[in-house]
mmCIF file of C-alpha atoms in Angstrom:
data_model
loop_
_atom_site.group_PDB
_atom_site.id
_atom_site.type_symbol
_atom_site.label_atom_id
_atom_site.label_comp_id
_atom_site.label_asym_id
_atom_site.label_seq_id
_atom_site.Cartn_x
_atom_site.Cartn_y
_atom_site.Cartn_z
ATOM 1 C CA MET A 583 10.130 31.148 -58.176
ATOM 2 C CA SER A 584 12.651 29.947 -55.624
ATOM 3 C CA MET A 585 10.467 26.951 -54.821
ATOM 4 C CA SER A 586 10.415 25.936 -58.481
ATOM 5 C CA LEU A 587 14.208 26.162 -58.635
ATOM 6 C CA VAL A 588 14.506 23.978 -55.551
ATOM 7 C CA MET A 589 12.016 21.484 -56.976
ATOM 8 C CA ARG A 590 13.842 21.334 -60.314
ATOM 9 C CA GLY A 591 17.112 20.710 -58.517
ATOM 10 C CA ALA A 592 15.553 18.052 -56.303
ATOM 11 C CA LEU A 593 13.985 16.291 -59.244
ATOM 12 C CA ARG A 594 17.276 16.165 -61.075
ATOM 13 C CA CYS A 595 18.987 14.909 -57.905
ATOM 14 C CA ASN A 596 21.853 17.219 -58.605
ATOM 15 C CA ALA A 597 23.551 18.718 -55.560
ATOM 16 C CA ALA A 598 25.110 21.510 -57.639
ATOM 17 C CA ASN A 599 21.666 22.682 -58.758
ATOM 18 C CA LEU A 600 20.423 22.684 -55.159
ATOM 19 C CA VAL A 601 23.366 24.832 -54.062
ATOM 20 C CA LYS A 602 22.930 27.150 -57.019
ATOM 21 C CA SER A 603 19.217 27.564 -56.283
ATOM 22 C CA ALA A 604 19.967 28.302 -52.639
ATOM 23 C CA ARG A 605 22.402 31.044 -53.714
ATOM 24 C CA ILE A 606 19.945 32.638 -56.152
ATOM 25 C CA THR A 607 17.033 32.725 -53.711
ATOM 26 C CA PRO A 608 18.399 35.490 -51.408
ATOM 27 C CA LEU A 609 19.348 37.584 -54.445
ATOM 28 C CA LYS A 610 15.868 37.221 -55.887
ATOM 29 C CA ALA A 611 14.296 38.145 -52.554
ATOM 30 C CA TYR A 612 16.546 41.208 -52.246
ATOM 31 C CA SER A 613 15.786 42.358 -55.800
ATOM 32 C CA THR A 614 12.062 41.898 -55.167
ATOM 33 C CA ILE A 615 12.234 44.042 -52.008
ATOM 34 C CA VAL A 616 14.200 46.757 -53.842
ATOM 35 C CA ALA A 617 11.825 46.677 -56.816
ATOM 36 C CA ASN A 618 8.797 46.962 -54.537
ATOM 37 C CA SER A 619 10.255 49.928 -52.659
ATOM 38 C CA GLN A 620 11.152 51.649 -55.937
ATOM 39 C CA ARG A 621 7.681 50.974 -57.282
ATOM 40 C CA GLN A 622 6.094 52.460 -54.160
ATOM 41 C CA ALA A 623 8.287 55.571 -54.409
ATOM 42 C CA LEU A 624 7.318 55.967 -58.067
ATOM 43 C CA VAL A 625 3.618 55.602 -57.282
ATOM 44 C CA LYS A 626 3.885 58.238 -54.541
ATOM 45 C CA SER A 627 5.691 60.698 -56.838
ATOM 46 C CA LEU A 628 3.146 60.117 -59.592
ATOM 47 C CA ALA A 629 0.310 60.702 -57.144
ATOM 48 C CA LEU A 630 1.875 64.022 -56.137
ATOM 49 C CA ALA A 631 2.415 65.038 -59.777
ATOM 50 C CA LYS A 632 -1.157 64.045 -60.606
ATOM 51 C CA ASN A 633 -2.527 66.490 -58.049
ATOM 52 C CA VAL A 634 -0.329 69.349 -59.299
ATOM 53 C CA THR A 635 -1.503 69.322 -62.949
ATOM 54 C CA PRO A 636 -3.773 72.331 -63.487
ATOM 55 C CA VAL A 637 -7.005 71.824 -65.392
ATOM 56 C CA ALA A 638 -6.097 74.603 -67.846
ATOM 57 C CA LEU A 639 -3.267 72.443 -69.261
ATOM 58 C CA MET A 640 -5.576 69.571 -70.142
ATOM 59 C CA SER A 641 -7.368 69.181 -73.466
ATOM 60 C CA ALA A 642 -11.124 68.734 -73.750
ATOM 61 C CA PRO A 643 -10.963 64.907 -73.867
ATOM 62 C CA CYS A 644 -8.708 64.878 -70.790
ATOM 63 C CA ARG A 645 -11.080 67.154 -68.912
ATOM 64 C CA MET A 646 -14.041 64.986 -69.919
ATOM 65 C CA ALA A 647 -12.179 61.847 -68.813
ATOM 66 C CA SER A 648 -10.884 63.331 -65.557
ATOM 67 C CA SER A 649 -11.996 62.013 -62.197
ATOM 68 C CA SER A 650 -14.371 64.932 -61.664
ATOM 69 C CA SER A 651 -16.475 64.096 -64.749
ATOM 70 C CA SER A 652 -17.590 61.040 -66.629
ATOM 71 C CA HIS A 653 -15.745 59.985 -69.771
ATOM 72 C CA THR A 654 -18.601 57.701 -70.740
ATOM 73 C CA ALA A 655 -20.374 60.411 -72.761
ATOM 74 C CA LEU A 656 -17.326 61.071 -74.952
ATOM 75 C CA TRP A 657 -16.624 57.361 -75.369
ATOM 76 C CA THR A 658 -20.251 56.737 -76.383
ATOM 77 C CA LEU A 659 -20.172 59.609 -78.865
ATOM 78 C CA GLU A 660 -16.910 58.346 -80.400
ATOM 79 C CA ARG A 661 -18.369 54.839 -80.795
ATOM 80 C CA PHE A 662 -21.590 56.253 -82.261
ATOM 81 C CA VAL A 663 -19.635 58.219 -84.890
ATOM 82 C CA SER A 664 -17.433 55.194 -85.667
ATOM 83 C CA ALA A 665 -20.459 52.942 -86.114
ATOM 84 C CA GLY A 666 -22.213 55.642 -88.110
ATOM 85 C CA LEU A 667 -19.328 55.713 -90.575
ATOM 86 C CA LEU A 668 -20.165 52.111 -91.475
ATOM 87 C CA ALA A 669 -23.535 53.317 -92.788
ATOM 88 C CA VAL A 670 -22.684 56.816 -94.037
ATOM 89 C CA ILE A 671 -19.781 55.928 -96.339
ATOM 90 C CA PRO A 672 -21.624 53.247 -98.387
ATOM 91 C CA ALA A 673 -24.765 55.398 -98.483
ATOM 92 C CA ALA A 674 -22.772 58.351 -99.856
ATOM 93 C CA PHE A 675 -21.364 56.166 -102.636
ATOM 94 C CA LEU A 676 -24.652 54.445 -103.477
ATOM 95 C CA ALA A 677 -26.746 57.637 -103.555
ATOM 96 C CA PRO A 678 -24.399 60.632 -103.949
ATOM 97 C CA SER A 679 -25.852 63.915 -102.717
ATOM 98 C CA GLN A 680 -24.580 67.034 -101.024
ATOM 99 C CA VAL A 681 -26.253 66.066 -97.747
ATOM 100 C CA LEU A 682 -24.643 62.609 -97.604
ATOM 101 C CA ASP A 683 -21.313 64.040 -98.763
ATOM 102 C CA ALA A 684 -21.438 66.660 -95.987
ATOM 103 C CA LEU A 685 -22.399 64.007 -93.432
ATOM 104 C CA MET A 686 -19.524 61.807 -94.592
ATOM 105 C CA ALA A 687 -17.083 64.746 -94.486
ATOM 106 C CA ILE A 688 -18.118 65.713 -90.955
ATOM 107 C CA SER A 689 -17.978 62.116 -89.719
ATOM 108 C CA VAL A 690 -14.579 61.358 -91.235
ATOM 109 C CA VAL A 691 -13.015 64.626 -90.071
ATOM 110 C CA ILE A 692 -14.314 64.355 -86.484
ATOM 111 C CA HIS A 693 -13.295 60.676 -86.315
ATOM 112 C CA THR A 694 -9.796 61.535 -87.557
ATOM 113 C CA HIS A 695 -9.579 64.567 -85.263
ATOM 114 C CA TRP A 696 -10.382 62.478 -82.189
ATOM 115 C CA GLY A 697 -7.836 59.830 -83.198
ATOM 116 C CA VAL A 698 -5.020 62.309 -83.765
ATOM 117 C CA GLU A 699 -5.997 64.239 -80.627
ATOM 118 C CA ALA A 700 -5.637 61.048 -78.609
ATOM 119 C CA MET A 701 -2.088 60.701 -79.946
ATOM 120 C CA VAL A 702 -1.303 64.357 -79.177
ATOM 121 C CA VAL A 703 -2.665 63.987 -75.642
ATOM 122 C CA ASP A 704 -0.709 60.755 -75.065
ATOM 123 C CA TYR A 705 2.642 61.701 -76.581
ATOM 124 C CA LEU A 706 2.828 65.492 -76.301
ATOM 125 C CA ARG A 707 1.996 65.946 -72.629
ATOM 126 C CA PRO A 708 3.047 69.255 -71.043
ATOM 127 C CA GLN A 709 5.148 67.334 -68.494
ATOM 128 C CA VAL A 710 7.158 65.736 -71.319
ATOM 129 C CA VAL A 711 7.530 68.346 -74.063
ATOM 130 C CA GLY A 712 6.560 71.532 -72.282
ATOM 131 C CA ASN A 713 3.462 73.655 -72.221
ATOM 132 C CA ILE A 714 4.195 75.584 -75.439
ATOM 133 C CA VAL A 715 4.711 72.517 -77.656
ATOM 134 C CA SER A 716 1.672 70.775 -76.189
ATOM 135 C CA LYS A 717 -0.650 73.735 -76.688
ATOM 136 C CA GLY A 718 0.863 74.416 -80.127
ATOM 137 C CA ALA A 719 0.197 70.845 -81.209
ATOM 138 C CA HIS A 720 -3.411 71.088 -80.021
ATOM 139 C CA ALA A 721 -3.852 74.407 -81.837
ATOM 140 C CA ALA A 722 -2.285 73.006 -85.030
ATOM 141 C CA LEU A 723 -4.586 69.998 -84.855
ATOM 142 C CA ILE A 724 -7.659 72.212 -84.532
ATOM 143 C CA VAL A 725 -6.530 74.431 -87.433
ATOM 144 C CA LEU A 726 -5.813 71.363 -89.581
ATOM 145 C CA SER A 727 -9.195 69.796 -88.784
ATOM 146 C CA VAL A 728 -11.115 73.010 -89.498
ATOM 147 C CA ALA A 729 -9.168 73.595 -92.728
ATOM 148 C CA THR A 730 -9.812 70.015 -93.842
ATOM 149 C CA LEU A 731 -13.516 70.272 -93.139
ATOM 150 C CA GLY A 732 -13.676 73.652 -94.908
ATOM 151 C CA GLY A 733 -11.839 72.245 -97.935
ATOM 152 C CA LEU A 734 -14.161 69.267 -98.105
ATOM 153 C CA PHE A 735 -17.226 71.531 -97.867
ATOM 154 C CA TYR A 736 -15.804 73.719 -100.640
ATOM 155 C CA PHE A 737 -15.237 70.626 -102.804
ATOM 156 C CA ILE A 738 -18.764 69.373 -102.089
ATOM 157 C CA LYS A 739 -20.407 72.735 -102.894
ATOM 158 C CA ASN A 740 -18.335 73.909 -105.877
ATOM 159 C CA ASP A 741 -17.250 70.686 -107.565
ATOM 160 C CA VAL A 742 -18.608 67.188 -108.220
ATOM 161 C CA GLY A 743 -18.974 66.246 -104.553
ATOM 162 C CA LEU A 744 -16.955 64.025 -102.265
ATOM 163 C CA ALA A 745 -18.263 60.597 -103.275
ATOM 164 C CA ASN A 746 -18.229 61.387 -107.008
ATOM 165 C CA GLY A 747 -14.741 62.874 -106.711
ATOM 166 C CA ILE A 748 -13.460 59.690 -105.040
ATOM 167 C CA LYS A 749 -15.194 57.564 -107.730
ATOM 168 C CA ARG A 750 -13.520 59.602 -110.471
ATOM 169 C CA PHE A 751 -10.150 59.275 -108.762
ATOM 170 C CA TRP A 752 -10.547 55.494 -108.593
ATOM 171 C CA ALA A 753 -11.518 55.410 -112.294
ATOM 172 C CA ILE A 754 -8.227 56.975 -113.419
ATOM 173 C CA LYS A 755 -6.272 54.478 -115.468
ATOM 174 C CA GLY A 756 -2.519 54.533 -115.336
ATOM 175 C CA LYS A 757 -0.167 54.022 -118.260
ATOM 176 C CA ASP A 758 0.302 50.419 -119.185
ATOM 177 C CA ASN A 759 4.107 49.973 -119.284
ATOM 178 C CA SER A 760 3.929 46.393 -120.582
ATOM 179 C CA GLN A 761 3.275 47.472 -124.202
ATOM 180 C CA GLN A 762 6.230 49.861 -124.479
ATOM 181 C CA ASN A 763 9.255 48.537 -126.328
#
């Protein structure tokens, strides 16, 4: 950085720019040294905090992705479910049945659960919001996911089914306001 300032000043043949670049260079070097020392202190404190976090405070995805286990299995399963949705959703609409509706309901709910759980794990960490809020958010997410899956199963079993219900919802025509005077 300081070399580029010196080169710019030399190319412009401007003595004022050369003096200005000479004055900025020590400041830049000082700020770089301070930033590096602060960064090292932050890394050390994070390393200490990382070792203190008990395993009981971590969610299942965090435990699976921790250094003691491999996160590859969870990642592979998530990608398998995501890719499976590309086949299950059209199949459920082309050939509606209770089996395909149930498969679509399970796939969509688990895919959504994992996505929202990732947000809960990232933004509602016990170190940030406290242990009670973090565990409460995880519990609420599990209750919401189970209730959603139960509601979808109830709709599949006792009504027209998931795919047919969505088709009927799409077929609803709204009022045409253009013909009112």
